[in-house]
């Protein structure tokens, strides 16, 4: 993991909150897929968009995660904000794909993409492994070095 290269910024966020964000993402994806309801996934897509392309303070999931971290008295652990924004952009693209696939009634494809997103979010939630850094290192960075 030490050879991974992540996007870097001068801003920091609370890692506990990002891990709770991942938990809420897992819950919404599973609820959407199990109940076959595009509303859960569409909400998640809008929330990912908010976190990825605007101010995270307007994100309902981020707000709830902040409140939960405070209520549970979780200690603050700062982490670089840039990799989390990159991961939120990946989450946005994947949740948008799930939404479109569900609207087109392509259930198997929606479940496959949803399963991958749940796997990514589970790594973040349980182990603090950011798949955004791995994707950035192996799929994005090589194109910038050329």
PDB file of C-alpha atoms in Angstrom:
ATOM      1  CA  UNK A   1       0.000   0.000   0.000  1.00  0.00           C
ATOM      2  CA  UNK A   2       2.945   2.346   0.541  1.00  0.00           C
ATOM      3  CA  UNK A   3       3.672   2.522  -3.203  1.00  0.00           C
ATOM      4  CA  UNK A   4       0.224   3.977  -3.926  1.00  0.00           C
ATOM      5  CA  UNK A   5       0.048   7.578  -5.063  1.00  0.00           C
ATOM      6  CA  UNK A   6      -3.075   9.518  -4.162  1.00  0.00           C
ATOM      7  CA  UNK A   7      -4.245  12.963  -5.201  1.00  0.00           C
ATOM      8  CA  UNK A   8      -2.994  15.445  -2.597  1.00  0.00           C
ATOM      9  CA  UNK A   9      -4.463  18.664  -1.225  1.00  0.00           C
ATOM     10  CA  UNK A  10      -3.802  21.032   1.650  1.00  0.00           C
ATOM     11  CA  UNK A  11      -7.242  20.334   3.097  1.00  0.00           C
ATOM     12  CA  UNK A  12      -8.031  17.644   5.632  1.00  0.00           C
ATOM     13  CA  UNK A  13     -11.230  15.917   6.703  1.00  0.00           C
ATOM     14  CA  UNK A  14     -12.200  13.572   9.511  1.00  0.00           C
ATOM     15  CA  UNK A  15     -11.562   9.967   8.458  1.00  0.00           C
ATOM     16  CA  UNK A  16     -14.192   8.750  10.933  1.00  0.00           C
ATOM     17  CA  UNK A  17     -16.818  10.710   9.007  1.00  0.00           C
ATOM     18  CA  UNK A  18     -15.698   9.307   5.648  1.00  0.00           C
ATOM     19  CA  UNK A  19     -15.926   5.785   7.037  1.00  0.00           C
ATOM     20  CA  UNK A  20     -19.463   6.463   8.280  1.00  0.00           C
ATOM     21  CA  UNK A  21     -20.280   7.912   4.837  1.00  0.00           C
ATOM     22  CA  UNK A  22     -19.188   4.572   3.399  1.00  0.00           C
ATOM     23  CA  UNK A  23     -21.450   2.700   5.819  1.00  0.00           C
ATOM     24  CA  UNK A  24     -24.477   4.780   4.811  1.00  0.00           C
ATOM     25  CA  UNK A  25     -23.571   4.220   1.150  1.00  0.00           C
ATOM     26  CA  UNK A  26     -23.512   0.456   1.709  1.00  0.00           C
ATOM     27  CA  UNK A  27     -26.907   0.584   3.405  1.00  0.00           C
ATOM     28  CA  UNK A  28     -28.466   2.652   0.599  1.00  0.00           C
ATOM     29  CA  UNK A  29     -27.064   0.466  -2.191  1.00  0.00           C
ATOM     30  CA  UNK A  30     -28.190  -2.740  -0.526  1.00  0.00           C
ATOM     31  CA  UNK A  31     -31.622  -1.291   0.247  1.00  0.00           C
ATOM     32  CA  UNK A  32     -32.004  -0.136  -3.356  1.00  0.00           C
ATOM     33  CA  UNK A  33     -30.952  -3.463  -4.823  1.00  0.00           C
ATOM     34  CA  UNK A  34     -32.860  -5.674  -2.359  1.00  0.00           C
ATOM     35  CA  UNK A  35     -36.055  -3.619  -2.586  1.00  0.00           C
ATOM     36  CA  UNK A  36     -35.545  -3.018  -6.316  1.00  0.00           C
ATOM     37  CA  UNK A  37     -36.048   0.704  -5.704  1.00  0.00           C
ATOM     38  CA  UNK A  38     -34.151   3.200  -7.789  1.00  0.00           C
ATOM     39  CA  UNK A  39     -34.995   5.941  -5.255  1.00  0.00           C
ATOM     40  CA  UNK A  40     -32.325   4.798  -2.784  1.00  0.00           C
ATOM     41  CA  UNK A  41     -29.685   4.707  -5.512  1.00  0.00           C
ATOM     42  CA  UNK A  42     -30.799   8.032  -7.013  1.00  0.00           C
ATOM     43  CA  UNK A  43     -30.527   9.646  -3.564  1.00  0.00           C
ATOM     44  CA  UNK A  44     -27.031   8.204  -3.166  1.00  0.00           C
ATOM     45  CA  UNK A  45     -26.099   9.457  -6.638  1.00  0.00           C
ATOM     46  CA  UNK A  46     -27.223  12.986  -5.739  1.00  0.00           C
ATOM     47  CA  UNK A  47     -25.325  12.806  -2.454  1.00  0.00           C
ATOM     48  CA  UNK A  48     -22.139  11.583  -4.158  1.00  0.00           C
ATOM     49  CA  UNK A  49     -22.508  14.458  -6.644  1.00  0.00           C
ATOM     50  CA  UNK A  50     -22.751  16.926  -3.761  1.00  0.00           C
ATOM     51  CA  UNK A  51     -19.664  15.530  -2.021  1.00  0.00           C
ATOM     52  CA  UNK A  52     -17.658  15.199  -5.240  1.00  0.00           C
ATOM     53  CA  UNK A  53     -18.418  18.467  -7.016  1.00  0.00           C
ATOM     54  CA  UNK A  54     -19.558  20.978  -4.394  1.00  0.00           C
ATOM     55  CA  UNK A  55     -19.340  21.538  -0.656  1.00  0.00           C
ATOM     56  CA  UNK A  56     -19.735  18.375   1.429  1.00  0.00           C
ATOM     57  CA  UNK A  57     -21.567  20.336   4.115  1.00  0.00           C
ATOM     58  CA  UNK A  58     -24.626  20.240   1.822  1.00  0.00           C
ATOM     59  CA  UNK A  59     -24.537  16.437   1.679  1.00  0.00           C
ATOM     60  CA  UNK A  60     -27.258  14.807   3.812  1.00  0.00           C
ATOM     61  CA  UNK A  61     -25.126  11.686   4.314  1.00  0.00           C
ATOM     62  CA  UNK A  62     -22.084  13.714   5.335  1.00  0.00           C
ATOM     63  CA  UNK A  63     -24.237  15.752   7.743  1.00  0.00           C
ATOM     64  CA  UNK A  64     -25.630  12.570   9.284  1.00  0.00           C
ATOM     65  CA  UNK A  65     -22.129  11.068   9.523  1.00  0.00           C
ATOM     66  CA  UNK A  66     -20.814  14.170  11.296  1.00  0.00           C
ATOM     67  CA  UNK A  67     -23.707  14.048  13.771  1.00  0.00           C
ATOM     68  CA  UNK A  68     -23.204  10.324  14.349  1.00  0.00           C
ATOM     69  CA  UNK A  69     -19.427  10.690  14.873  1.00  0.00           C
ATOM     70  CA  UNK A  70     -20.117  13.427  17.415  1.00  0.00           C
ATOM     71  CA  UNK A  71     -22.879  11.417  19.149  1.00  0.00           C
ATOM     72  CA  UNK A  72     -20.641   8.339  19.362  1.00  0.00           C
ATOM     73  CA  UNK A  73     -17.808  10.544  20.636  1.00  0.00           C
ATOM     74  CA  UNK A  74     -15.424   9.194  17.996  1.00  0.00           C
ATOM     75  CA  UNK A  75     -11.992  10.772  18.145  1.00  0.00           C
ATOM     76  CA  UNK A  76     -11.098  12.933  15.169  1.00  0.00           C
ATOM     77  CA  UNK A  77      -8.523  11.471  12.807  1.00  0.00           C
ATOM     78  CA  UNK A  78      -7.536  13.775   9.963  1.00  0.00           C
ATOM     79  CA  UNK A  79      -6.884  12.501   6.465  1.00  0.00           C
ATOM     80  CA  UNK A  80      -6.182  14.190   3.149  1.00  0.00           C
ATOM     81  CA  UNK A  81      -9.365  15.422   1.463  1.00  0.00           C
ATOM     82  CA  UNK A  82      -8.312  14.980  -2.200  1.00  0.00           C
ATOM     83  CA  UNK A  83      -8.392  11.156  -2.320  1.00  0.00           C
ATOM     84  CA  UNK A  84     -11.841  11.174  -0.716  1.00  0.00           C
ATOM     85  CA  UNK A  85     -13.139  13.627  -3.318  1.00  0.00           C
ATOM     86  CA  UNK A  86     -11.697  11.443  -6.082  1.00  0.00           C
ATOM     87  CA  UNK A  87     -13.357   8.393  -4.496  1.00  0.00           C
ATOM     88  CA  UNK A  88     -16.665  10.302  -4.262  1.00  0.00           C
ATOM     89  CA  UNK A  89     -16.413  11.024  -7.996  1.00  0.00           C
ATOM     90  CA  UNK A  90     -15.935   7.322  -8.674  1.00  0.00           C
ATOM     91  CA  UNK A  91     -18.897   6.619  -6.389  1.00  0.00           C
ATOM     92  CA  UNK A  92     -20.957   9.162  -8.312  1.00  0.00           C
ATOM     93  CA  UNK A  93     -20.165   7.532 -11.664  1.00  0.00           C
ATOM     94  CA  UNK A  94     -20.885   4.047 -10.339  1.00  0.00           C
ATOM     95  CA  UNK A  95     -24.126   4.995  -8.562  1.00  0.00           C
ATOM     96  CA  UNK A  96     -25.258   6.886 -11.673  1.00  0.00           C
ATOM     97  CA  UNK A  97     -24.564   3.728 -13.689  1.00  0.00           C
ATOM     98  CA  UNK A  98     -26.604   1.666 -11.211  1.00  0.00           C
ATOM     99  CA  UNK A  99     -29.474   4.164 -11.454  1.00  0.00           C
ATOM    100  CA  UNK A 100     -29.472   4.041 -15.261  1.00  0.00           C
ATOM    101  CA  UNK A 101     -29.189   0.252 -15.310  1.00  0.00           C
ATOM    102  CA  UNK A 102     -32.114  -0.052 -12.898  1.00  0.00           C
ATOM    103  CA  UNK A 103     -34.220   2.341 -14.980  1.00  0.00           C
ATOM    104  CA  UNK A 104     -33.427   0.251 -18.064  1.00  0.00           C
ATOM    105  CA  UNK A 105     -34.403  -2.850 -16.055  1.00  0.00           C
ATOM    106  CA  UNK A 106     -30.975  -4.406 -16.468  1.00  0.00           C
ATOM    107  CA  UNK A 107     -31.031  -5.957 -12.996  1.00  0.00           C
ATOM    108  CA  UNK A 108     -28.034  -8.267 -13.293  1.00  0.00           C
ATOM    109  CA  UNK A 109     -25.784  -5.449 -14.505  1.00  0.00           C
ATOM    110  CA  UNK A 110     -27.088  -3.120 -11.761  1.00  0.00           C
ATOM    111  CA  UNK A 111     -26.393  -5.776  -9.127  1.00  0.00           C
ATOM    112  CA  UNK A 112     -22.885  -6.342 -10.520  1.00  0.00           C
ATOM    113  CA  UNK A 113     -21.976  -2.635 -10.423  1.00  0.00           C
ATOM    114  CA  UNK A 114     -23.689  -2.302  -7.038  1.00  0.00           C
ATOM    115  CA  UNK A 115     -21.703  -5.240  -5.696  1.00  0.00           C
ATOM    116  CA  UNK A 116     -18.448  -3.628  -6.766  1.00  0.00           C
ATOM    117  CA  UNK A 117     -19.447  -0.328  -5.153  1.00  0.00           C
ATOM    118  CA  UNK A 118     -20.472  -2.125  -1.932  1.00  0.00           C
ATOM    119  CA  UNK A 119     -17.086  -3.906  -1.967  1.00  0.00           C
ATOM    120  CA  UNK A 120     -15.229  -0.585  -2.393  1.00  0.00           C
ATOM    121  CA  UNK A 121     -17.278   1.088   0.359  1.00  0.00           C
ATOM    122  CA  UNK A 122     -16.812  -1.925   2.654  1.00  0.00           C
ATOM    123  CA  UNK A 123     -13.038  -1.673   2.312  1.00  0.00           C
ATOM    124  CA  UNK A 124     -13.244   2.006   3.261  1.00  0.00           C
ATOM    125  CA  UNK A 125     -15.625   1.414   6.165  1.00  0.00           C
ATOM    126  CA  UNK A 126     -14.000  -1.658   7.700  1.00  0.00           C
ATOM    127  CA  UNK A 127     -10.311  -1.253   6.868  1.00  0.00           C
ATOM    128  CA  UNK A 128      -9.855   2.414   5.806  1.00  0.00           C
ATOM    129  CA  UNK A 129      -8.612   1.194   2.411  1.00  0.00           C
ATOM    130  CA  UNK A 130      -9.385   3.817  -0.204  1.00  0.00           C
ATOM    131  CA  UNK A 131      -9.989   2.230  -3.593  1.00  0.00           C
ATOM    132  CA  UNK A 132      -9.813   5.737  -5.052  1.00  0.00           C
ATOM    133  CA  UNK A 133      -6.062   5.733  -4.373  1.00  0.00           C
ATOM    134  CA  UNK A 134      -5.613   2.347  -6.021  1.00  0.00           C
ATOM    135  CA  UNK A 135      -7.647   3.369  -9.084  1.00  0.00           C
ATOM    136  CA  UNK A 136      -5.803   6.685  -9.273  1.00  0.00           C
ATOM    137  CA  UNK A 137      -2.387   5.002  -9.082  1.00  0.00           C
ATOM    138  CA  UNK A 138      -3.015   2.321 -11.695  1.00  0.00           C
ATOM    139  CA  UNK A 139      -5.654   3.777 -14.046  1.00  0.00           C
ATOM    140  CA  UNK A 140      -5.305   7.581 -13.938  1.00  0.00           C
ATOM    141  CA  UNK A 141      -1.703   8.421 -13.106  1.00  0.00           C
ATOM    142  CA  UNK A 142      -0.150   6.457 -16.014  1.00  0.00           C
ATOM    143  CA  UNK A 143      -2.005   8.728 -18.459  1.00  0.00           C
ATOM    144  CA  UNK A 144      -0.607  11.862 -16.792  1.00  0.00           C
ATOM    145  CA  UNK A 145       2.964  10.570 -16.953  1.00  0.00           C
ATOM    146  CA  UNK A 146       2.881  10.196 -20.745  1.00  0.00           C
TER     147      UNK A 146
END
